[in-house]
Amino acid sequence: MADSELLVCVKCRKGQQGADDIRPGQRLFDTLSRHALPEGLRLRAVECLQNCNAGCSVALRGGNRWTYVYGGLDAEADAPMLLDGAARYHATADGLIPWRERPDHFKRNCVARVPPLDFPDVTPEAET
């Protein structure tokens, strides 16, 4: 199974700087870096995911899976949940975690879902 990537926007500031001037997005990346990553998951910093008003934001992508963007993450408290969700994502062939198995945060804070590159065309239904 192809590796998955957890992309963390290190520029997210959620409207503020931290007390030590470290942006919350960078703090999230640093927190995740201190945890053991699930098998097959690569952690990467990115400059911006264009979800500035609802940061901290991350994206999950990999192989021929759907890509997901999540926002509203707490820079320190959500790391274990995020890694659990990333492991569940990686365990799927298509990136579609069954609804009941998704972390609650994934259910309520999905910013976007992007199909894989070789997603088949959808034929619109004819209007009657």
PDB file of C-alpha atoms in Angstrom:
ATOM      1  CA  MET A   1       0.000   0.000   0.000  1.00  0.00           C
ATOM      2  CA  ALA A   2       1.361   3.451  -0.909  1.00  0.00           C
ATOM      3  CA  ASP A   3       2.557   5.703   1.864  1.00  0.00           C
ATOM      4  CA  SER A   4       0.314   8.444   3.201  1.00  0.00           C
ATOM      5  CA  GLU A   5       1.287  11.994   4.068  1.00  0.00           C
ATOM      6  CA  LEU A   6       0.074  14.243   6.842  1.00  0.00           C
ATOM      7  CA  LEU A   7       0.676  17.795   5.626  1.00  0.00           C
ATOM      8  CA  VAL A   8       0.655  20.433   8.364  1.00  0.00           C
ATOM      9  CA  CYS A   9       0.282  24.117   7.581  1.00  0.00           C
ATOM     10  CA  VAL A  10       3.039  25.707   9.658  1.00  0.00           C
ATOM     11  CA  LYS A  11       1.821  29.221   8.813  1.00  0.00           C
ATOM     12  CA  CYS A  12      -1.609  28.743  10.420  1.00  0.00           C
ATOM     13  CA  ARG A  13      -2.012  31.211  13.214  1.00  0.00           C
ATOM     14  CA  LYS A  14      -5.708  30.927  13.976  1.00  0.00           C
ATOM     15  CA  GLY A  15      -5.879  34.703  14.293  1.00  0.00           C
ATOM     16  CA  GLN A  16      -3.051  35.003  16.788  1.00  0.00           C
ATOM     17  CA  GLN A  17       0.547  34.324  17.602  1.00  0.00           C
ATOM     18  CA  GLY A  18       1.455  32.066  20.502  1.00  0.00           C
ATOM     19  CA  ALA A  19       2.817  33.578  23.693  1.00  0.00           C
ATOM     20  CA  ASP A  20       6.322  32.786  22.428  1.00  0.00           C
ATOM     21  CA  ASP A  21       5.603  34.025  18.872  1.00  0.00           C
ATOM     22  CA  ILE A  22       5.514  30.484  17.482  1.00  0.00           C
ATOM     23  CA  ARG A  23       2.527  30.156  15.196  1.00  0.00           C
ATOM     24  CA  PRO A  24      -0.011  27.536  16.287  1.00  0.00           C
ATOM     25  CA  GLY A  25       0.492  25.689  12.974  1.00  0.00           C
ATOM     26  CA  GLN A  26       4.204  25.366  13.672  1.00  0.00           C
ATOM     27  CA  ARG A  27       3.391  24.306  17.232  1.00  0.00           C
ATOM     28  CA  LEU A  28       1.102  21.559  15.850  1.00  0.00           C
ATOM     29  CA  PHE A  29       3.864  20.336  13.545  1.00  0.00           C
ATOM     30  CA  ASP A  30       6.376  20.367  16.425  1.00  0.00           C
ATOM     31  CA  THR A  31       3.962  18.475  18.678  1.00  0.00           C
ATOM     32  CA  LEU A  32       3.327  15.832  16.006  1.00  0.00           C
ATOM     33  CA  SER A  33       7.084  15.533  15.398  1.00  0.00           C
ATOM     34  CA  ARG A  34       7.555  14.405  19.006  1.00  0.00           C
ATOM     35  CA  HIS A  35       5.102  11.507  18.596  1.00  0.00           C
ATOM     36  CA  ALA A  36       5.770   8.128  17.013  1.00  0.00           C
ATOM     37  CA  LEU A  37       4.161   8.158  13.589  1.00  0.00           C
ATOM     38  CA  PRO A  38       1.914   5.311  12.461  1.00  0.00           C
ATOM     39  CA  GLU A  39       3.464   2.850  10.019  1.00  0.00           C
ATOM     40  CA  GLY A  40       3.408   4.200   6.457  1.00  0.00           C
ATOM     41  CA  LEU A  41       2.744   7.827   7.451  1.00  0.00           C
ATOM     42  CA  ARG A  42       5.084  10.670   6.579  1.00  0.00           C
ATOM     43  CA  LEU A  43       4.810  14.049   8.328  1.00  0.00           C
ATOM     44  CA  ARG A  44       5.519  17.136   6.196  1.00  0.00           C
ATOM     45  CA  ALA A  45       5.361  20.870   6.822  1.00  0.00           C
ATOM     46  CA  VAL A  46       3.717  23.061   4.180  1.00  0.00           C
ATOM     47  CA  GLU A  47       3.578  26.836   3.843  1.00  0.00           C
ATOM     48  CA  CYS A  48      -0.175  27.355   3.551  1.00  0.00           C
ATOM     49  CA  LEU A  49      -3.391  25.398   3.038  1.00  0.00           C
ATOM     50  CA  GLN A  50      -5.525  28.545   2.515  1.00  0.00           C
ATOM     51  CA  ASN A  51      -7.744  27.892   5.533  1.00  0.00           C
ATOM     52  CA  CYS A  52      -6.412  30.809   7.545  1.00  0.00           C
ATOM     53  CA  ASN A  53      -9.593  31.734   9.414  1.00  0.00           C
ATOM     54  CA  ALA A  54     -10.151  28.178  10.643  1.00  0.00           C
ATOM     55  CA  GLY A  55      -6.566  26.999  11.229  1.00  0.00           C
ATOM     56  CA  CYS A  56      -4.714  24.970  12.425  1.00  0.00           C
ATOM     57  CA  SER A  57      -5.138  22.972   9.231  1.00  0.00           C
ATOM     58  CA  VAL A  58      -3.788  19.702   7.888  1.00  0.00           C
ATOM     59  CA  ALA A  59      -4.253  17.566   4.792  1.00  0.00           C
ATOM     60  CA  LEU A  60      -4.147  13.783   4.499  1.00  0.00           C
ATOM     61  CA  ARG A  61      -3.192  12.314   1.138  1.00  0.00           C
ATOM     62  CA  GLY A  62      -1.548   9.260  -0.320  1.00  0.00           C
ATOM     63  CA  GLY A  63      -1.512   6.833  -3.178  1.00  0.00           C
ATOM     64  CA  ASN A  64      -4.794   6.535  -5.016  1.00  0.00           C
ATOM     65  CA  ARG A  65      -6.783   7.790  -2.029  1.00  0.00           C
ATOM     66  CA  TRP A  66      -9.099  10.730  -1.579  1.00  0.00           C
ATOM     67  CA  THR A  67      -7.349  13.747  -0.034  1.00  0.00           C
ATOM     68  CA  TYR A  68      -8.910  15.383   3.024  1.00  0.00           C
ATOM     69  CA  VAL A  69      -8.291  18.837   4.516  1.00  0.00           C
ATOM     70  CA  TYR A  70      -9.209  19.374   8.159  1.00  0.00           C
ATOM     71  CA  GLY A  71      -9.249  22.607  10.127  1.00  0.00           C
ATOM     72  CA  GLY A  72      -9.935  23.825  13.632  1.00  0.00           C
ATOM     73  CA  LEU A  73      -7.203  21.728  15.228  1.00  0.00           C
ATOM     74  CA  ASP A  74      -5.725  22.510  18.631  1.00  0.00           C
ATOM     75  CA  ALA A  75      -1.949  22.759  18.286  1.00  0.00           C
ATOM     76  CA  GLU A  76      -1.215  20.521  21.251  1.00  0.00           C
ATOM     77  CA  ALA A  77      -4.325  18.659  22.410  1.00  0.00           C
ATOM     78  CA  ASP A  78      -5.345  17.164  19.040  1.00  0.00           C
ATOM     79  CA  ALA A  79      -2.080  15.422  18.102  1.00  0.00           C
ATOM     80  CA  PRO A  80      -3.050  11.927  19.384  1.00  0.00           C
ATOM     81  CA  MET A  81      -6.482  12.120  17.691  1.00  0.00           C
ATOM     82  CA  LEU A  82      -4.903  13.321  14.460  1.00  0.00           C
ATOM     83  CA  LEU A  83      -2.368  10.486  14.413  1.00  0.00           C
ATOM     84  CA  ASP A  84      -5.105   7.943  15.144  1.00  0.00           C
ATOM     85  CA  GLY A  85      -7.183   9.339  12.274  1.00  0.00           C
ATOM     86  CA  ALA A  86      -4.156   9.328   9.964  1.00  0.00           C
ATOM     87  CA  ALA A  87      -3.506   5.660  10.803  1.00  0.00           C
ATOM     88  CA  ARG A  88      -7.149   4.830  10.009  1.00  0.00           C
ATOM     89  CA  TYR A  89      -6.864   6.782   6.747  1.00  0.00           C
ATOM     90  CA  HIS A  90      -3.693   4.938   5.764  1.00  0.00           C
ATOM     91  CA  ALA A  91      -5.321   1.572   6.482  1.00  0.00           C
ATOM     92  CA  THR A  92      -7.893   2.197   3.733  1.00  0.00           C
ATOM     93  CA  ALA A  93      -7.342   1.583   0.039  1.00  0.00           C
ATOM     94  CA  ASP A  94      -9.296   4.674  -1.004  1.00  0.00           C
ATOM     95  CA  GLY A  95      -8.967   7.050   1.969  1.00  0.00           C
ATOM     96  CA  LEU A  96     -12.626   6.665   2.916  1.00  0.00           C
ATOM     97  CA  ILE A  97     -12.739   5.889   6.634  1.00  0.00           C
ATOM     98  CA  PRO A  98     -16.154   4.448   7.550  1.00  0.00           C
ATOM     99  CA  TRP A  99     -18.211   7.214   9.237  1.00  0.00           C
ATOM    100  CA  ARG A 100     -18.515   5.451  12.605  1.00  0.00           C
ATOM    101  CA  GLU A 101     -14.762   4.831  12.754  1.00  0.00           C
ATOM    102  CA  ARG A 102     -13.764   8.449  12.091  1.00  0.00           C
ATOM    103  CA  PRO A 103     -12.580  10.608  14.965  1.00  0.00           C
ATOM    104  CA  ASP A 104     -15.337  13.086  15.880  1.00  0.00           C
ATOM    105  CA  HIS A 105     -13.110  15.963  14.814  1.00  0.00           C
ATOM    106  CA  PHE A 106     -12.861  14.482  11.309  1.00  0.00           C
ATOM    107  CA  LYS A 107     -16.663  14.295  11.104  1.00  0.00           C
ATOM    108  CA  ARG A 108     -17.189  17.934  12.024  1.00  0.00           C
ATOM    109  CA  ASN A 109     -14.141  19.797  10.698  1.00  0.00           C
ATOM    110  CA  CYS A 110     -13.586  18.590   7.146  1.00  0.00           C
ATOM    111  CA  VAL A 111     -12.806  21.606   4.975  1.00  0.00           C
ATOM    112  CA  ALA A 112     -12.465  19.732   1.687  1.00  0.00           C
ATOM    113  CA  ARG A 113     -12.407  16.266   0.156  1.00  0.00           C
ATOM    114  CA  VAL A 114     -10.538  15.965  -3.143  1.00  0.00           C
ATOM    115  CA  PRO A 115     -10.789  12.889  -5.390  1.00  0.00           C
ATOM    116  CA  PRO A 116      -7.698  10.968  -6.461  1.00  0.00           C
ATOM    117  CA  LEU A 117      -6.132  11.764  -9.830  1.00  0.00           C
ATOM    118  CA  ASP A 118      -7.553   8.708 -11.587  1.00  0.00           C
ATOM    119  CA  PHE A 119     -11.063   9.128 -10.218  1.00  0.00           C
ATOM    120  CA  PRO A 120     -13.571   7.999 -12.887  1.00  0.00           C
ATOM    121  CA  ASP A 121     -15.751  10.626 -14.524  1.00  0.00           C
ATOM    122  CA  VAL A 122     -19.237  10.948 -13.158  1.00  0.00           C
ATOM    123  CA  THR A 123     -22.008  11.116 -15.705  1.00  0.00           C
ATOM    124  CA  PRO A 124     -24.668  13.604 -14.590  1.00  0.00           C
ATOM    125  CA  GLU A 125     -28.161  12.208 -14.421  1.00  0.00           C
ATOM    126  CA  ALA A 126     -30.492  13.532 -17.100  1.00  0.00           C
ATOM    127  CA  GLU A 127     -33.208  15.831 -15.819  1.00  0.00           C
ATOM    128  CA  THR A 128     -36.716  14.533 -16.274  1.00  0.00           C
TER     129      THR A 128
END
